[in-house]
Amino acid sequence: DSTKRQHIADLRERLRDPLLTVLTLLLGFLLFVVAPMHAAGIIRSEDVGLGVALVVIATVWFQNGMSIAVGVMFVALGLALIAAVLRLQEHSSLDLYLDATAWILIGLALSWVVAKIVFGPGVVNYHRVIGAILLYFTIGMTFVALYTFLGLAVPNAFSGMTIADTPTFGDTMVYFSFGTLTTVGAGDIAAVHPIARSLTIIEAMIGQLYP
């Protein structure tokens, strides 16, 4: 039994850094492939999003074993599943609140786990550099959830964007968040409410300072 545990520990250590690349590809696929395809009506992303979230959690669990971060992710997955079930009956703002809460929890837990690996002791290799990109993606994803919360709590917090559970909503939020994070922007969506403006400034500053 101890030999088996040691074998699993050795395997986790060997795959610890390569799995950063796997997670980066998964999150990038969800944000930049699944979201726009769902907005275009090509696919339904609820099932795909839940599948990607489950794989992310399983990957983090394999990397670290059962931990507080993994427990938080499982709570988040439970909230996302409840939102998916409610959405089958009727789309409402409750679905968005649950989804936003889930992705904030996943974002915080994933950031903690990835940052410990990327900035931890050891050789800075290709996979750790990719892991730093994963952390960048996670920051943008977390701000998507924060903007959703704010938009639901404060109507008209943003101009050019309606906070509603529609097929195009997720892609629009990703577009706005990463446009802010990279400071590219497009001008078609703007923060109007003071708190919304503050959040966009914070995200833009992180986007400039992090690299």
Short mmCIF file of C-alpha atoms in Angstrom, two decimals, residues 4-98:
data_model
loop_
_atom_site.label_atom_id
_atom_site.label_comp_id
_atom_site.label_asym_id
_atom_site.label_seq_id
_atom_site.Cartn_x
_atom_site.Cartn_y
_atom_site.Cartn_z
CA LYS A 4 1.32 2.37 -4.34
CA ARG A 5 1.02 5.70 -2.54
CA GLN A 6 4.64 6.49 -3.33
CA HIS A 7 4.05 5.60 -6.99
CA ILE A 8 1.07 7.98 -7.13
CA ALA A 9 3.11 10.71 -5.42
CA ASP A 10 5.94 10.27 -7.95
CA LEU A 11 3.46 10.37 -10.84
CA ARG A 12 1.90 13.56 -9.49
CA GLU A 13 5.33 15.15 -9.17
CA ARG A 14 6.24 14.21 -12.77
CA LEU A 15 2.97 15.49 -14.20
CA ARG A 16 2.62 18.54 -11.94
CA ASP A 17 4.07 21.01 -14.45
CA PRO A 18 2.79 19.40 -17.71
CA LEU A 19 -0.76 19.48 -16.35
CA LEU A 20 -0.48 23.28 -16.24
CA THR A 21 -0.37 23.19 -20.04
CA VAL A 22 -3.40 20.87 -20.12
CA LEU A 23 -5.39 23.24 -17.89
CA THR A 24 -4.38 26.25 -20.00
CA LEU A 25 -5.61 24.56 -23.18
CA LEU A 26 -8.88 23.56 -21.50
CA LEU A 27 -9.63 27.03 -20.14
CA GLY A 28 -8.60 28.68 -23.41
CA PHE A 29 -10.90 26.29 -25.28
CA LEU A 30 -13.82 27.20 -23.02
CA LEU A 31 -13.26 30.97 -23.19
CA PHE A 32 -12.26 31.46 -26.82
CA VAL A 33 -13.87 28.54 -28.68
CA VAL A 34 -16.91 27.29 -26.76
CA ALA A 35 -18.24 30.73 -25.70
CA PRO A 36 -18.26 32.27 -29.22
CA MET A 37 -19.64 29.09 -30.79
CA HIS A 38 -22.47 29.10 -28.25
CA ALA A 39 -23.13 32.79 -28.95
CA ALA A 40 -23.27 32.02 -32.68
CA GLY A 41 -25.79 29.23 -32.08
CA ILE A 42 -23.47 26.47 -33.27
CA ILE A 43 -23.42 24.55 -29.99
CA ARG A 44 -24.99 24.64 -26.53
CA SER A 45 -22.21 25.47 -24.10
CA GLU A 46 -23.89 24.61 -20.78
CA ASP A 47 -22.99 20.93 -21.04
CA VAL A 48 -19.55 21.65 -22.51
CA GLY A 49 -18.80 24.23 -19.81
CA LEU A 50 -19.75 21.82 -17.06
CA GLY A 51 -17.61 19.13 -18.69
CA VAL A 52 -14.59 21.43 -18.88
CA ALA A 53 -15.12 22.50 -15.25
CA LEU A 54 -15.24 18.85 -14.18
CA VAL A 55 -12.00 18.07 -16.04
CA VAL A 56 -10.32 21.13 -14.51
CA ILE A 57 -11.34 20.00 -11.01
CA ALA A 58 -10.21 16.43 -11.67
CA THR A 59 -6.85 17.69 -12.99
CA VAL A 60 -6.29 19.94 -9.98
CA TRP A 61 -7.28 17.08 -7.66
CA PHE A 62 -4.76 14.78 -9.36
CA GLN A 63 -2.06 17.45 -9.03
CA ASN A 64 -2.64 18.20 -5.37
CA GLY A 65 -4.81 15.47 -3.89
CA MET A 66 -7.81 16.41 -1.77
CA SER A 67 -7.32 19.94 -0.45
CA ILE A 68 -9.29 23.04 0.51
CA ALA A 69 -8.93 24.35 -3.06
CA VAL A 70 -10.38 21.16 -4.53
CA GLY A 71 -13.20 21.22 -1.97
CA VAL A 72 -14.05 24.79 -2.97
CA MET A 73 -14.10 23.72 -6.61
CA PHE A 74 -16.52 20.89 -5.87
CA VAL A 75 -18.83 23.37 -4.12
CA ALA A 76 -18.60 25.55 -7.22
CA LEU A 77 -19.43 22.60 -9.46
CA GLY A 78 -22.50 21.90 -7.32
CA LEU A 79 -23.69 25.50 -7.77
CA ALA A 80 -23.11 25.29 -11.54
CA LEU A 81 -25.11 22.05 -11.70
CA ILE A 82 -28.00 23.64 -9.81
CA ALA A 83 -27.92 26.57 -12.25
CA ALA A 84 -27.98 24.17 -15.21
CA VAL A 85 -31.00 22.32 -13.79
CA LEU A 86 -32.88 25.57 -13.12
CA ARG A 87 -32.05 26.78 -16.63
CA LEU A 88 -33.82 23.75 -18.10
CA GLN A 89 -37.07 25.05 -16.59
CA GLU A 90 -36.72 28.79 -17.05
CA HIS A 91 -33.89 31.25 -17.63
CA SER A 92 -33.58 33.78 -14.82
CA SER A 93 -31.12 36.01 -13.02
CA LEU A 94 -30.76 33.29 -10.33
CA ASP A 95 -28.98 31.11 -12.90
CA LEU A 96 -26.46 33.88 -13.52
CA TYR A 97 -25.93 34.50 -9.80
CA LEU A 98 -25.20 30.80 -9.25
#
